[in-house]
Amino acid sequence: MGNNINKEDRNLMLLFFLLLFCSSLPPIESHWDPYVSPKWYAAGLMLFIILMCIRNKTHVIDIKSLSSCWDKASLFFVIWILFATLFEYIVCQEGDKVIQWPYDNPSGLSLVLCLTIIPALNALHSNRLRVLLFIIVLIMVLLTKSRTGLIVMSVFIIGTIFSFIKKRMFGILVMITLIGFVLIYVYVNKEDSSKGRYFIAKTTMELIMEKPLIGHGPNGFERKYMERQGQYFMTHPNSEYAILADEISHPLSEFLLAWIDYGLLGLAVLIMLLLFPLICFLRMKKRKEVLECLSVIVFCVFSYPFNYPITWIVIIVLYTNLFCNSQKQHKFILCFILVFSVKVSIMAFEDIGIINSSNILYNKASRMYRRGKFHDAYIISKECSEYLSSYNLELLSGDICFRLGLYPEGLKHYKTASNMCPSRFAPLEGMLNVYTETDDSIMIKETTSKIVKKPIKIHNQDVYRIIINAQKILN
């Protein structure tokens, strides 16, 4: 019997590791979304396999066995991701490349490390090894330059210190002081970025207040935000936020996204989803699970963790632990896996064109434009604009109209793109091309002067090319 239990545990641990591996699958360059979609599909497949493995089980899964297998799988996964990321960074380093593999940005790597480090530490029995692993992961998070990751790691340290302080009020005072220092450091370390985040939150709240109860509907943020940002800079061209503004597809907070898309009901559901297990684990005095809940909540406040499958997997595991002693445990597991499966199914339907998606339509329009099929690209870009308000879409639409000789419409798109992201040079180049084709010498001089005098936010070859070309025209 003991050997059978050990064999079951090994199989469960292997399944958990493969699930974590699939959720951080290396990018597949042949896919239109190489960094995110393949992770969802692979993780969805692994969840389906796990579901098939447990569907015939009539007994309740033992909590100790479940937690132990998850912890060990997390440990092996953290070791793998550390070695794989460092290897890719060292071997494939290009200039000032930031550590982020296998994700599309450093926040993704920071997220996966922060969500798996606590169970990984729990799998170790030596305090020295725990400290060593934590320090290595902390260094890696610092190298990603992810502020949210730094806050989460600080929460882990503060929570550990708090557990050793016997006087509750003194412990709370120490905790508040340390959190204050961390937040100040995070703000000062990237002051411009912090100001940009404030502007995004402020603009998002303005949109929320227009429909606070019912929200703007699914993908409401994508449809409304960039349009509102463009309107703001059109009336405030000298704003301090103009140089900071960029293409935004997420409010950098899952709570704000739920509120703007689905209103107060969506916000309440999300809060209940995250706070319910936290409160339960606090009452049960389960420190490891409390820290995992806090890490998810912190990332939801300051980032977009629901874009990645690892977050949903951790939530599923937390709820599975929570209802471990319930005879309805399997129903709870099936419920969360069903939600996960719906998300994967929607992505698959978007990929094959059954459901219209802003990303799919934009990529299709871009592909048609590159192939020289400007009329087809024009039609698709018009359809895409019903689902998406975007700097990139406006710029692409301007280029398409320019190729078709629709100069007034193209100029309108370029101006909209310039208002959305005032620091960008590409819209001004598009406007200059239109004025050149229409022989508008006054606007040519005005636009070239703007380009030459414009401060540079990001230095690259395209920017230098546009400036040099403008200088030649001026001379």
XYZ file of C-alpha atoms in Angstrom:
475
model
C 0.000 0.000 0.000
C 2.823 2.358 0.901
C 4.514 1.734 -2.445
C 1.245 2.475 -4.271
C 0.849 5.749 -2.370
C 4.446 6.718 -3.194
C 3.861 5.895 -6.832
C 0.692 8.011 -6.885
C 2.571 10.891 -5.265
C 5.360 10.671 -7.810
C 2.868 10.682 -10.661
C 1.016 13.666 -9.167
C 4.279 15.563 -8.652
C 5.275 14.879 -12.270
C 1.893 16.114 -13.507
C 2.230 19.286 -11.423
C 5.729 19.927 -12.763
C 4.583 19.420 -16.358
C 1.667 21.766 -15.697
C 4.039 24.463 -14.412
C 6.414 23.839 -17.307
C 3.578 24.193 -19.822
C 2.440 27.431 -18.174
C 5.953 28.815 -18.843
C 6.469 27.176 -22.206
C 9.322 28.650 -24.285
C 8.065 31.006 -27.013
C 6.914 29.498 -30.307
C 8.031 32.003 -32.930
C 5.810 30.587 -35.684
C 2.654 31.603 -33.780
C 1.275 35.139 -34.153
C 1.447 35.489 -30.343
C 4.591 33.460 -29.545
C 4.911 34.279 -25.840
C 1.398 33.990 -24.365
C -1.097 31.900 -26.372
C 1.072 28.725 -26.598
C 1.397 28.755 -22.787
C -2.389 28.781 -22.426
C -2.876 25.964 -24.923
C -0.162 23.778 -23.369
C -1.390 24.419 -19.804
C -4.975 23.734 -20.885
C -3.916 20.393 -22.371
C -2.101 19.437 -19.163
C -5.104 20.406 -17.029
C -7.249 18.189 -19.228
C -4.837 15.281 -18.676
C -4.909 15.881 -14.908
C -8.704 15.980 -15.066
C -8.735 12.616 -16.826
C -6.439 11.227 -14.116
C -8.668 12.316 -11.223
C -12.117 11.909 -12.770
C -12.481 8.294 -11.629
C -11.306 9.031 -8.096
C -14.177 8.856 -5.632
C -12.090 9.571 -2.536
C -11.013 12.999 -1.331
C -7.439 13.840 -2.283
C -5.275 13.893 0.832
C -4.196 17.471 1.618
C -0.727 16.492 2.849
C -0.082 14.478 -0.285
C -1.416 17.252 -2.525
C 0.609 20.012 -0.814
C 3.772 17.941 -0.727
C 3.559 17.113 -4.436
C 2.830 20.741 -5.346
C 5.729 21.986 -3.215
C 8.229 19.552 -4.717
C 7.025 20.239 -8.251
C 7.398 23.980 -7.574
C 10.946 23.439 -6.313
C 12.012 21.558 -9.448
C 10.248 24.142 -11.585
C 11.971 27.119 -9.883
C 15.365 25.443 -10.342
C 14.580 24.776 -14.016
C 13.342 28.319 -14.731
C 16.389 29.851 -13.016
C 18.879 27.783 -15.026
C 16.958 28.117 -18.299
C 16.520 31.892 -17.973
C 20.155 32.543 -17.041
C 21.375 30.278 -19.852
C 19.219 32.065 -22.436
C 20.299 35.478 -21.102
C 24.021 34.658 -21.154
C 24.053 32.818 -24.487
C 21.634 35.085 -26.379
C 22.467 38.420 -24.735
C 22.032 41.370 -27.085
C 23.043 44.815 -25.862
C 20.961 45.958 -22.904
C 18.606 43.005 -23.095
C 16.546 42.554 -19.912
C 16.080 39.196 -18.206
C 12.571 38.030 -19.104
C 12.697 34.669 -20.965
C 10.415 32.726 -21.504
C 7.970 35.647 -21.201
C 7.308 38.687 -23.363
C 8.324 41.089 -20.588
C 10.144 41.009 -17.212
C 6.858 41.183 -15.260
C 5.895 37.715 -16.515
C 9.122 36.130 -15.281
C 8.874 38.003 -11.982
C 5.281 36.779 -11.582
C 6.108 33.103 -12.092
C 9.058 33.271 -9.665
C 7.020 35.013 -6.964
C 4.084 32.604 -7.270
C 6.218 29.457 -7.005
C 9.009 30.430 -4.583
C 6.956 29.941 -1.378
C 5.908 26.309 -2.082
C 9.436 25.664 -3.399
C 10.945 26.860 -0.107
C 8.464 24.709 1.795
C 9.778 21.626 -0.025
C 13.258 22.204 1.419
C 14.072 20.970 4.928
C 17.287 22.930 5.406
C 16.973 26.572 6.475
C 20.310 27.342 4.845
C 19.091 26.015 1.510
C 15.868 27.991 1.914
C 17.769 31.224 2.515
C 20.113 30.504 -0.406
C 17.251 29.795 -2.845
C 15.296 32.836 -1.668
C 18.336 35.096 -2.167
C 18.921 33.703 -5.681
C 15.277 34.290 -6.627
C 15.362 37.772 -5.048
C 18.431 38.653 -7.147
C 16.666 37.356 -10.254
C 13.580 39.469 -9.485
C 15.817 42.511 -8.995
C 17.458 41.823 -12.371
C 14.031 41.807 -14.046
C 13.519 45.342 -12.646
C 9.924 44.440 -11.868
C 8.611 46.747 -9.151
C 5.608 44.555 -8.442
C 7.904 41.558 -8.017
C 10.041 43.552 -5.595
C 6.945 44.491 -3.574
C 5.862 40.834 -3.401
C 9.310 39.663 -2.296
C 9.271 42.429 0.336
C 5.880 41.174 1.542
C 7.417 37.715 1.981
C 10.300 39.135 4.030
C 8.019 41.384 6.104
C 5.592 38.498 6.699
C 8.453 36.313 7.928
C 9.718 39.047 10.271
C 6.180 39.668 11.547
C 5.747 35.973 12.444
C 8.728 36.200 14.837
C 7.474 39.340 16.642
C 5.381 38.377 19.657
C 3.913 41.842 20.394
C 1.176 42.285 17.790
C 0.987 46.112 17.813
C 4.773 46.465 17.583
C 4.800 43.962 14.738
C 2.116 45.889 12.847
C 4.090 49.130 13.332
C 7.267 47.492 12.003
C 5.349 46.013 9.057
C 3.769 49.372 8.094
C 7.155 51.126 8.354
C 8.905 48.568 6.151
C 6.099 48.618 3.571
C 6.314 52.425 3.524
C 10.055 52.306 2.821
C 9.542 49.760 0.016
C 6.810 51.816 -1.673
C 8.912 54.998 -1.466
C 11.906 53.179 -2.954
C 9.778 51.726 -5.755
C 8.346 55.165 -6.591
C 11.685 57.014 -6.494
C 13.539 54.281 -8.389
C 11.284 54.726 -11.447
C 9.642 58.092 -10.909
C 8.655 58.661 -14.547
C 7.106 55.217 -14.808
C 5.237 55.777 -11.538
C 3.837 59.042 -12.912
C 2.789 57.185 -16.045
C 0.988 54.580 -13.946
C -0.795 57.353 -12.050
C -1.970 58.897 -15.320
C -3.258 55.522 -16.571
C -5.146 54.909 -13.294
C -6.574 58.454 -13.321
C -7.786 58.181 -16.931
C -9.201 54.703 -16.278
C -11.142 55.974 -13.248
C -12.653 58.732 -15.411
C -13.948 56.066 -17.791
C -15.188 53.949 -14.877
C -17.149 56.857 -13.409
C -19.088 57.160 -16.674
C -20.564 53.678 -16.110
C -19.608 52.605 -12.567
C -22.427 50.110 -12.090
C -22.569 48.182 -15.378
C -19.160 48.940 -16.904
C -18.351 49.361 -20.600
C -18.747 45.672 -21.433
C -16.200 42.993 -22.390
C -12.992 44.537 -23.764
C -14.307 47.942 -22.747
C -10.845 49.123 -21.802
C -9.427 48.212 -25.228
C -12.244 50.064 -26.968
C -12.221 53.204 -24.830
C -8.886 53.917 -23.159
C -6.563 54.993 -26.004
C -9.306 57.125 -27.501
C -9.662 58.935 -24.168
C -5.885 59.297 -23.843
C -5.762 60.863 -27.303
C -8.554 63.303 -26.406
C -6.685 64.340 -23.265
C -3.418 65.162 -25.064
C -5.275 66.933 -27.853
C -6.537 69.430 -25.267
C -3.400 69.271 -23.068
C -0.488 69.156 -25.570
C 2.021 70.508 -23.023
C 1.090 68.070 -20.244
C 3.941 66.579 -18.209
C 2.493 63.154 -19.042
C 2.865 63.649 -22.827
C 6.466 62.407 -22.963
C 5.490 59.393 -20.799
C 2.402 58.299 -22.750
C 2.582 55.055 -24.702
C 0.371 52.363 -26.218
C -1.706 50.928 -23.355
C -3.728 47.704 -23.587
C -4.237 47.099 -19.841
C -4.846 49.462 -16.876
C -2.021 47.682 -14.988
C -4.481 46.493 -12.357
C -6.853 43.548 -12.603
C -9.251 45.305 -10.229
C -9.507 48.366 -12.483
C -9.920 46.125 -15.539
C -12.759 44.152 -13.916
C -14.471 47.389 -12.882
C -14.211 49.182 -16.244
C -15.326 46.094 -18.205
C -17.987 44.594 -15.931
C -18.888 47.303 -13.431
C -19.246 46.919 -9.675
C -20.484 43.333 -10.000
C -17.293 42.282 -11.816
C -15.156 44.090 -9.243
C -17.049 42.457 -6.351
C -16.667 38.971 -7.867
C -12.913 39.456 -8.291
C -12.496 40.752 -4.744
C -14.453 37.788 -3.353
C -12.437 35.345 -5.484
C -9.156 36.628 -4.030
C -10.110 37.591 -0.473
C -12.163 34.498 0.403
C -9.235 32.028 0.420
C -6.995 34.607 2.128
C -9.444 35.054 5.018
C -9.968 31.297 5.317
C -6.240 30.547 5.392
C -5.663 33.330 7.941
C -8.225 31.705 10.239
C -6.627 28.302 9.652
C -3.182 29.885 10.353
C -1.664 28.446 7.179
C 1.254 30.783 6.586
C 2.403 29.337 3.262
C -1.034 29.632 1.669
C -1.529 33.134 3.120
C 1.683 34.325 1.470
C 0.647 32.753 -1.838
C -2.724 34.529 -1.655
C -0.998 37.830 -0.866
C 1.368 37.446 -3.814
C -1.582 36.958 -6.202
C -3.441 39.950 -4.713
C -0.413 42.263 -4.909
C 0.157 41.358 -8.555
C -3.553 41.949 -9.255
C -3.295 45.435 -7.721
C -0.200 46.530 -9.646
C 0.002 44.338 -12.750
C -1.855 42.006 -15.134
C -1.270 38.445 -13.808
C -4.475 37.047 -15.327
C -2.864 37.341 -18.760
C -0.754 34.323 -17.818
C -2.004 30.776 -17.016
C 0.320 30.387 -14.005
C -1.914 32.732 -11.954
C -5.047 30.704 -12.625
C -3.200 27.484 -11.829
C -2.076 28.843 -8.443
C -5.655 29.946 -7.671
C -6.952 26.477 -8.585
C -4.376 24.870 -6.261
C -5.254 27.283 -3.423
C -8.968 26.516 -3.673
C -8.217 22.807 -3.929
C -6.260 23.070 -0.652
C -9.079 25.087 0.881
C -11.738 22.479 0.129
C -9.444 19.507 0.676
C -11.628 18.030 3.409
C -14.876 18.479 1.528
C -16.649 15.638 -0.248
C -17.401 18.182 -2.988
C -13.711 18.759 -3.582
C -13.772 17.321 -7.092
C -16.681 19.589 -8.041
C -14.718 22.658 -6.964
C -11.687 21.481 -8.956
C -13.857 20.815 -12.011
C -15.472 24.262 -11.690
C -12.131 26.107 -11.827
C -10.795 23.878 -14.600
C -13.990 24.646 -16.547
C -13.332 28.404 -16.215
C -9.760 27.848 -17.393
C -11.011 25.751 -20.316
C -13.469 28.469 -21.375
C -10.605 30.987 -21.508
C -8.498 28.611 -23.651
C -11.472 27.823 -25.902
C -12.167 31.518 -26.530
C -8.511 32.055 -27.470
C -8.676 29.076 -29.850
C -11.891 30.342 -31.477
C -10.242 33.741 -31.954
C -7.187 32.125 -33.530
C -9.240 30.233 -36.128
C -11.536 33.200 -36.807
C -14.814 31.919 -35.335
C -14.836 34.823 -32.837
C -13.733 38.291 -33.893
C -10.700 39.469 -31.952
C -8.994 42.848 -32.106
C -5.542 41.245 -32.080
C -6.388 38.792 -34.865
C -7.987 41.496 -37.021
C -5.067 43.888 -36.490
C -2.506 41.233 -37.419
C -4.567 40.275 -40.465
C -4.790 43.918 -41.625
C -1.045 44.340 -41.050
C -0.335 41.186 -43.048
C -2.537 42.382 -45.935
C -0.727 45.745 -45.914
C 2.714 44.113 -46.084
C 1.547 42.008 -49.013
C 0.412 45.119 -50.890
C -3.307 44.252 -50.621
C -4.208 47.754 -49.441
C -7.943 47.591 -50.174
C -8.366 44.369 -48.184
C -6.244 45.856 -45.384
C -8.488 48.958 -45.388
C -11.661 46.896 -44.941
C -10.160 44.766 -42.149
C -8.742 47.810 -40.316
C -12.213 49.409 -40.355
C -13.671 46.253 -38.826
C -10.873 46.140 -36.240
C -11.581 49.741 -35.151
C -14.987 48.567 -33.856
C -13.217 46.412 -31.257
C -10.019 48.358 -30.608
C -8.825 51.895 -29.957
C -5.075 51.785 -30.495
C -2.081 53.884 -31.518
C -0.749 51.054 -33.691
C -4.120 50.636 -35.421
C -4.382 54.373 -36.147
C -0.850 54.419 -37.533
C -1.526 51.359 -39.702
C -4.815 52.872 -40.907
C -2.979 56.077 -41.829
C -0.405 54.105 -43.835
C -3.152 52.152 -45.622
C -5.061 55.334 -46.524
C -1.840 56.947 -47.763
C -1.194 53.996 -50.084
C -4.771 54.204 -51.388
C -4.485 57.963 -51.989
C -7.058 58.761 -49.289
C -4.960 61.629 -47.953
C -7.521 63.515 -45.787
C -8.546 60.281 -44.041
C -4.938 59.202 -43.659
C -4.038 62.567 -42.148
C -6.864 62.181 -39.644
C -5.524 58.783 -38.539
C -1.957 60.122 -38.212
C -3.148 63.045 -36.077
C -5.143 60.701 -33.843
C -2.094 58.454 -33.419
C 0.064 61.483 -32.600
C -2.405 62.610 -29.925
C -2.519 59.123 -28.414
C 1.277 58.906 -28.074
C 2.713 62.435 -28.362
C 6.301 61.206 -27.889
C 6.266 59.073 -31.059
C 7.865 60.249 -34.309
C 6.153 57.853 -36.760
C 2.814 59.759 -36.939
C 4.670 62.987 -37.744
C 6.528 61.209 -40.531
C 3.196 59.972 -41.900
C 1.773 63.497 -41.775
C 4.889 64.833 -43.520
C 4.452 62.257 -46.312
C 0.830 63.358 -46.814
C 1.776 67.047 -46.929
C 4.572 66.251 -49.401
C 2.181 64.380 -51.709
C -0.394 67.214 -51.532
C 2.277 69.930 -51.991
C 1.342 71.763 -48.782
C 4.566 73.744 -48.269
C 3.359 75.557 -45.142
C 2.504 72.328 -43.297
C 5.681 70.663 -44.577
C 7.757 73.388 -42.932
C 5.702 73.267 -39.717
C 5.867 69.451 -39.446
C 9.598 69.187 -40.179
C 10.231 71.869 -37.560
C 8.220 69.822 -35.024
C 10.227 66.701 -35.820
C 13.610 68.415 -35.461
C 12.696 70.117 -32.165
C 10.892 67.110 -30.676
C 12.578 65.562 -27.584
C 13.584 61.918 -28.025
C 12.125 59.431 -25.551
C 13.564 56.218 -27.011
C 16.705 56.391 -29.160
C 16.648 54.059 -32.182
C 17.543 54.017 -35.866
C 14.015 54.856 -37.063
C 13.908 58.015 -34.945
C 17.311 59.156 -36.239
C 16.234 58.428 -39.826
C 13.057 60.524 -39.444
C 14.973 63.441 -37.879
C 17.745 63.392 -40.528
C 15.148 63.327 -43.300
C 13.312 66.282 -41.725
C 16.566 68.232 -41.414
C 17.307 67.653 -45.107
C 13.871 68.980 -46.074
C 14.321 72.038 -43.827
C 17.699 72.824 -45.353
